Short mmCIF file of C-alpha atoms in Angstrom, two decimals:
data_model
loop_
_atom_site.label_atom_id
_atom_site.label_comp_id
_atom_site.label_asym_id
_atom_site.label_seq_id
_atom_site.Cartn_x
_atom_site.Cartn_y
_atom_site.Cartn_z
CA UNK A 27 68.29 -33.80 -309.84
CA UNK A 28 64.95 -32.64 -308.44
CA UNK A 29 63.69 -31.84 -311.94
CA UNK A 30 64.77 -35.27 -313.15
CA UNK A 31 62.88 -37.00 -310.36
CA UNK A 32 59.73 -35.01 -311.10
CA UNK A 33 59.93 -35.89 -314.80
CA UNK A 34 60.69 -39.54 -314.02
CA UNK A 35 57.77 -39.88 -311.60
CA UNK A 36 55.47 -38.12 -314.06
CA UNK A 37 56.46 -40.51 -316.84
CA UNK A 38 55.88 -43.52 -314.59
CA UNK A 39 52.43 -42.27 -313.64
CA UNK A 40 51.60 -41.58 -317.29
CA UNK A 41 52.74 -45.09 -318.26
CA UNK A 42 50.67 -46.68 -315.52
CA UNK A 43 47.61 -44.67 -316.57
CA UNK A 44 48.12 -45.64 -320.22
CA UNK A 45 48.43 -49.32 -319.27
CA UNK A 46 45.34 -49.08 -317.09
CA UNK A 47 43.30 -47.69 -319.98
CA UNK A 48 44.72 -50.12 -322.57
CA UNK A 49 44.07 -53.21 -320.46
CA UNK A 50 40.47 -52.21 -319.90
CA UNK A 51 39.76 -51.10 -323.50
CA UNK A 52 41.21 -54.27 -325.06
CA UNK A 53 39.73 -56.62 -322.40
CA UNK A 54 43.11 -58.03 -321.45
CA UNK A 55 42.68 -58.05 -317.69
CA UNK A 56 40.79 -60.43 -315.44
CA UNK A 57 37.88 -59.23 -313.35
CA UNK A 58 38.60 -59.00 -309.61
CA UNK A 59 37.57 -61.91 -307.40
CA UNK A 60 36.83 -60.20 -304.11
CA UNK A 61 37.76 -62.25 -301.07
CA UNK A 62 35.49 -62.17 -298.07
CA UNK A 63 35.13 -64.02 -294.79
CA UNK A 64 32.19 -66.41 -295.14
CA UNK A 65 31.31 -68.37 -292.02
CA UNK A 66 34.70 -67.71 -290.47
CA UNK A 67 36.67 -68.82 -293.55
CA UNK A 68 38.36 -66.56 -296.09
CA UNK A 69 36.62 -67.45 -299.35
CA UNK A 70 35.01 -65.26 -302.04
CA UNK A 71 32.24 -62.70 -301.88
CA UNK A 72 29.00 -64.58 -302.65
CA UNK A 73 27.12 -63.76 -305.83
CA UNK A 74 29.97 -62.25 -307.83
CA UNK A 75 30.75 -63.42 -311.34
CA UNK A 76 32.91 -62.31 -314.23
CA UNK A 77 35.70 -63.27 -316.61
CA UNK A 78 38.95 -64.85 -315.45
CA UNK A 79 42.06 -64.50 -317.61
CA UNK A 80 45.61 -65.79 -317.30
CA UNK A 81 48.70 -65.08 -319.41
CA UNK A 82 50.30 -61.91 -320.74
CA UNK A 83 47.97 -61.93 -323.75
CA UNK A 84 45.01 -63.56 -321.98
CA UNK A 85 45.86 -66.97 -323.43
CA UNK A 86 43.62 -68.66 -320.86
CA UNK A 87 40.07 -67.36 -320.89
CA UNK A 88 37.39 -68.55 -318.53
CA UNK A 89 34.65 -67.32 -316.21
CA UNK A 90 33.96 -67.52 -312.52
CA UNK A 91 30.71 -67.65 -310.60
CA UNK A 92 30.61 -67.62 -306.80
CA UNK A 93 27.72 -69.33 -305.05
CA UNK A 94 26.08 -68.18 -301.83
CA UNK A 95 28.58 -70.13 -299.73
CA UNK A 96 31.65 -68.44 -301.25
CA UNK A 97 32.84 -71.18 -303.63
CA UNK A 98 33.54 -70.90 -307.35
CA UNK A 99 30.64 -73.03 -308.54
CA UNK A 100 27.54 -72.66 -310.67
CA UNK A 101 25.79 -74.97 -308.18
CA UNK A 102 24.40 -73.95 -304.81
CA UNK A 103 25.35 -76.49 -302.16
CA UNK A 104 21.83 -77.56 -301.24
CA UNK A 105 20.56 -81.09 -300.62
CA UNK A 106 17.59 -82.89 -302.09
CA UNK A 107 16.39 -86.44 -301.48
CA UNK A 108 17.03 -89.28 -303.89
CA UNK A 109 20.57 -88.23 -304.82
CA UNK A 110 24.01 -89.50 -303.90
CA UNK A 111 26.26 -86.69 -302.68
CA UNK A 112 30.03 -86.58 -302.93
CA UNK A 113 32.54 -83.82 -302.16
CA UNK A 114 35.92 -82.94 -303.65
CA UNK A 115 38.45 -80.97 -301.60
CA UNK A 116 41.60 -79.34 -302.94
CA UNK A 117 43.46 -76.16 -303.81
CA UNK A 118 43.37 -74.14 -307.04
CA UNK A 119 43.06 -77.35 -309.08
CA UNK A 120 39.63 -77.91 -307.54
CA UNK A 121 38.78 -74.21 -307.33
CA UNK A 122 38.78 -74.54 -311.10
CA UNK A 123 39.23 -71.00 -312.36
CA UNK A 124 40.97 -72.23 -315.51
CA UNK A 125 37.73 -73.61 -316.94
CA UNK A 126 34.15 -72.29 -316.81
CA UNK A 127 32.07 -73.40 -313.80
CA UNK A 128 29.93 -75.62 -316.01
CA UNK A 129 33.08 -77.53 -317.06
CA UNK A 130 34.40 -78.28 -313.59
CA UNK A 131 35.26 -81.80 -312.42
CA UNK A 132 32.02 -81.95 -310.46
CA UNK A 133 29.86 -81.07 -313.44
CA UNK A 134 31.68 -83.68 -315.55
CA UNK A 135 30.98 -86.38 -312.95
CA UNK A 136 27.32 -85.39 -312.86
CA UNK A 137 27.11 -85.66 -316.65
CA UNK A 138 28.50 -89.21 -316.42
CA UNK A 139 26.28 -90.20 -313.49
CA UNK A 140 22.98 -88.24 -313.25
CA UNK A 141 22.08 -89.59 -309.79
CA UNK A 142 25.24 -88.06 -308.26
CA UNK A 143 25.59 -84.48 -306.99
CA UNK A 144 29.07 -83.08 -306.49
CA UNK A 145 30.09 -80.21 -304.22
CA UNK A 146 33.59 -78.81 -304.78
CA UNK A 147 35.55 -77.20 -301.94
CA UNK A 148 38.63 -75.65 -303.52
CA UNK A 149 40.67 -72.57 -302.61
CA UNK A 150 43.96 -71.37 -304.06
CA UNK A 151 46.91 -71.80 -301.71
CA UNK A 152 45.38 -74.47 -299.51
CA UNK A 153 47.45 -77.46 -298.35
CA UNK A 154 46.94 -80.61 -296.26
CA UNK A 155 45.88 -78.98 -292.99
CA UNK A 156 43.43 -76.74 -294.84
CA UNK A 157 41.92 -79.83 -296.46
CA UNK A 158 41.42 -81.33 -293.02
CA UNK A 159 39.78 -78.14 -291.79
CA UNK A 160 37.46 -78.03 -294.80
CA UNK A 161 36.52 -81.66 -294.30
CA UNK A 162 35.67 -81.15 -290.63
CA UNK A 163 33.65 -77.98 -291.25
CA UNK A 164 31.80 -78.86 -294.45
CA UNK A 165 31.96 -82.58 -295.19
CA UNK A 166 32.16 -84.83 -292.14
CA UNK A 167 29.10 -87.14 -291.99
CA UNK A 168 27.40 -85.19 -294.79
CA UNK A 169 28.58 -87.01 -297.93
CA UNK A 170 28.58 -90.59 -299.19
CA UNK A 171 32.18 -90.22 -300.31
CA UNK A 172 34.78 -87.46 -300.07
CA UNK A 173 37.78 -87.12 -302.40
CA UNK A 174 40.86 -85.06 -301.50
CA UNK A 175 43.50 -84.16 -304.09
CA UNK A 176 46.98 -84.67 -302.63
CA UNK A 177 50.50 -83.85 -303.81
CA UNK A 178 53.88 -83.94 -302.07
CA UNK A 179 53.81 -80.18 -301.70
CA UNK A 180 50.38 -80.31 -300.08
CA UNK A 181 51.20 -83.23 -297.81
CA UNK A 182 54.47 -81.87 -296.41
CA UNK A 183 53.21 -78.32 -296.05
CA UNK A 184 51.80 -78.35 -292.52
CA UNK A 185 50.89 -74.67 -292.38
CA UNK A 186 47.24 -73.77 -291.95
CA UNK A 187 45.32 -70.80 -293.30
CA UNK A 188 41.86 -72.36 -293.01
CA UNK A 189 39.66 -70.62 -290.47
CA UNK A 190 41.98 -67.65 -290.04
CA UNK A 191 40.32 -64.31 -290.68
CA UNK A 192 42.96 -62.49 -292.70
CA UNK A 193 43.50 -58.74 -292.51
CA UNK A 194 43.36 -58.58 -296.30
CA UNK A 195 39.67 -59.47 -296.12
CA UNK A 196 38.88 -56.24 -294.28
CA UNK A 197 36.60 -54.08 -296.45
CA UNK A 198 38.47 -51.00 -295.21
CA UNK A 199 41.87 -52.28 -296.23
CA UNK A 200 43.17 -49.62 -298.61
CA UNK A 201 45.78 -51.80 -300.32
CA UNK A 202 43.32 -54.60 -300.93
CA UNK A 203 40.70 -52.27 -302.38
CA UNK A 204 43.35 -50.64 -304.58
CA UNK A 205 44.23 -54.09 -305.90
CA UNK A 206 40.61 -54.86 -306.75
CA UNK A 207 40.26 -51.49 -308.50
CA UNK A 208 43.52 -51.43 -310.47
CA UNK A 209 43.67 -53.34 -313.74
CA UNK A 210 47.47 -53.03 -313.79
CA UNK A 211 47.89 -54.67 -310.37
CA UNK A 212 45.53 -57.52 -311.23
CA UNK A 213 47.29 -58.02 -314.54
CA UNK A 214 50.70 -58.22 -312.88
CA UNK A 215 49.55 -60.61 -310.16
CA UNK A 216 47.05 -62.92 -311.86
CA UNK A 217 48.13 -62.91 -315.48
CA UNK A 218 51.88 -62.51 -315.04
CA UNK A 219 52.02 -64.39 -311.74
CA UNK A 220 54.03 -61.69 -309.95
CA UNK A 221 53.25 -62.76 -306.37
CA UNK A 222 53.46 -66.46 -307.23
CA UNK A 223 56.90 -66.04 -308.83
CA UNK A 224 58.15 -63.83 -306.00
CA UNK A 225 56.97 -66.40 -303.46
CA UNK A 226 58.78 -69.17 -305.37
CA UNK A 227 62.01 -67.16 -305.43
CA UNK A 228 61.84 -66.47 -301.69
CA UNK A 229 61.18 -70.13 -300.92
CA UNK A 230 64.07 -71.13 -303.17
CA UNK A 231 66.38 -68.81 -301.24
CA UNK A 232 65.10 -70.04 -297.87
CA UNK A 233 65.92 -73.65 -298.80
CA UNK A 234 69.42 -72.67 -300.06
CA UNK A 235 68.57 -73.59 -303.62
CA UNK A 236 66.93 -76.94 -302.90
CA UNK A 237 63.38 -77.59 -304.08
CA UNK A 238 60.75 -77.94 -301.38
CA UNK A 239 60.00 -81.53 -302.26
CA UNK A 240 63.56 -82.85 -302.58
CA UNK A 241 63.29 -84.79 -299.32
CA UNK A 242 59.78 -85.98 -300.03
CA UNK A 243 60.54 -87.12 -303.57
CA UNK A 244 63.60 -89.21 -302.69
CA UNK A 245 62.11 -92.69 -302.49
CA UNK A 246 65.53 -94.18 -301.56
CA UNK A 247 65.50 -92.56 -298.13
CA UNK A 248 64.48 -94.55 -295.09
CA UNK A 249 61.08 -93.96 -293.53
CA UNK A 250 62.68 -92.24 -290.53
CA UNK A 251 64.27 -89.67 -292.84
CA UNK A 252 60.90 -88.66 -294.22
CA UNK A 253 58.36 -86.57 -292.39
CA UNK A 254 55.92 -89.16 -291.11
CA UNK A 255 52.45 -88.15 -292.28
CA UNK A 256 50.72 -91.51 -291.93
CA UNK A 257 48.58 -90.28 -289.05
CA UNK A 258 47.25 -87.52 -291.27
CA UNK A 259 45.55 -90.08 -293.51
CA UNK A 260 44.44 -92.22 -290.58
CA UNK A 261 42.55 -89.30 -289.03
CA UNK A 262 40.00 -89.39 -291.86
CA UNK A 263 37.07 -91.85 -291.86
CA UNK A 264 36.95 -94.72 -294.34
CA UNK A 265 34.71 -92.92 -296.84
CA UNK A 266 37.49 -90.41 -297.61
CA UNK A 267 39.74 -91.16 -300.59
CA UNK A 268 42.86 -89.43 -301.87
CA UNK A 269 43.47 -88.55 -305.50
CA UNK A 270 47.04 -88.29 -306.76
CA UNK A 271 49.12 -88.20 -309.92
CA UNK A 272 51.85 -90.84 -309.92
CA UNK A 273 54.78 -88.44 -310.24
CA UNK A 274 53.45 -86.00 -307.62
CA UNK A 275 53.12 -88.19 -304.52
CA UNK A 276 55.86 -90.19 -302.77
CA UNK A 277 55.54 -93.91 -303.68
CA UNK A 278 55.70 -94.78 -299.98
CA UNK A 279 52.42 -92.97 -299.37
CA UNK A 280 50.84 -94.30 -302.54
CA UNK A 281 51.39 -97.81 -301.17
CA UNK A 282 50.32 -96.82 -297.66
CA UNK A 283 46.99 -95.48 -298.90
CA UNK A 284 46.15 -98.77 -300.57
CA UNK A 285 42.53 -98.84 -301.73
CA UNK A 286 41.98 -95.35 -300.33
CA UNK A 287 44.40 -93.97 -302.90
CA UNK A 288 43.17 -93.25 -306.42
CA UNK A 289 45.73 -92.65 -309.14
CA UNK A 290 44.75 -90.14 -311.80
CA UNK A 291 45.81 -91.63 -315.13
CA UNK A 292 45.94 -89.00 -317.83
CA UNK A 293 45.01 -89.91 -321.38
CA UNK A 294 47.33 -87.29 -322.87
CA UNK A 295 50.59 -85.56 -322.00
CA UNK A 296 48.93 -82.20 -322.49
CA UNK A 297 47.38 -81.91 -319.05
CA UNK A 298 48.12 -78.20 -318.50
CA UNK A 299 48.10 -74.91 -320.37
CA UNK A 300 51.75 -74.79 -321.38
CA UNK A 301 53.06 -72.01 -319.16
CA UNK A 302 50.42 -72.88 -316.54
CA UNK A 303 50.39 -76.46 -315.15
CA UNK A 304 46.80 -76.43 -313.90
CA UNK A 305 44.55 -79.12 -315.32
CA UNK A 306 43.01 -78.26 -318.66
CA UNK A 307 39.62 -79.51 -319.80
CA UNK A 308 40.88 -82.95 -320.92
CA UNK A 309 42.78 -83.50 -317.67
CA UNK A 310 39.63 -82.71 -315.71
CA UNK A 311 37.81 -85.42 -317.62
CA UNK A 312 40.57 -87.81 -316.52
CA UNK A 313 40.07 -86.81 -312.87
CA UNK A 314 36.30 -87.19 -313.22
CA UNK A 315 36.69 -90.72 -314.64
CA UNK A 316 39.10 -91.68 -311.84
CA UNK A 317 36.46 -90.68 -309.29
CA UNK A 318 33.72 -92.39 -311.26
CA UNK A 319 35.62 -95.70 -311.12
CA UNK A 320 35.46 -95.47 -307.31
CA UNK A 321 31.74 -94.74 -307.38
CA UNK A 322 30.84 -97.86 -309.33
#
């Protein structure tokens, strides 16, 4: 038995080493995006750039570039006179790793309207309370208009990670540094979605097999049966608008938002990357045009 275990462990180590070498040689693994606390918020280490891949065979290929403030953007968030400034707040859809930085929603808006400058505040995993924190820290009284992307999942998730200095950001954290160093671990997590799928399974079990948004999506329920989030929207000033896709926000809140709500109307059914639902390049043009209509 002892001999078997030694052989088995040796084979596993050999396989991991072979995979590590193969992923690097054939350029099938994404570069690490090192997280770092920037101004009290867990963002990305400023100045880093590299390639970003998703899918078992790197079907999605892009690049990332982190500015001095810790955001994935080719633009530094500086201000000059004579320009109109707007901000977009959201999660991974605004973080925009699925397309190059020069193809982000902000850059598309700027190409349509040269007198507008767009700053994008997006971080994977954020939800409604994080959006509020980002608005208060970075955007309040600084922009002509602010646009926040909202879905049912975001709205009814009242957890908050914004402003919390996570242990995983510690430079001396062995596990975190191992993750950044290992091609196999990055491949499993980013390109195969290991942590994302595990998290979905755990949430599915916690809700006894019911999807997180079942309550939120049931438009036949009375208002008292829904979590009342009207105050959330009311807490923002009048220059803040909320972007939504029709099938991803409860109709009750679409109506409640009125003119402050902006529906994203997609010109094609192919708005994602097949196995990955994040907005592709065409869908980002649709979002940019939806915002542009509000700027006119």
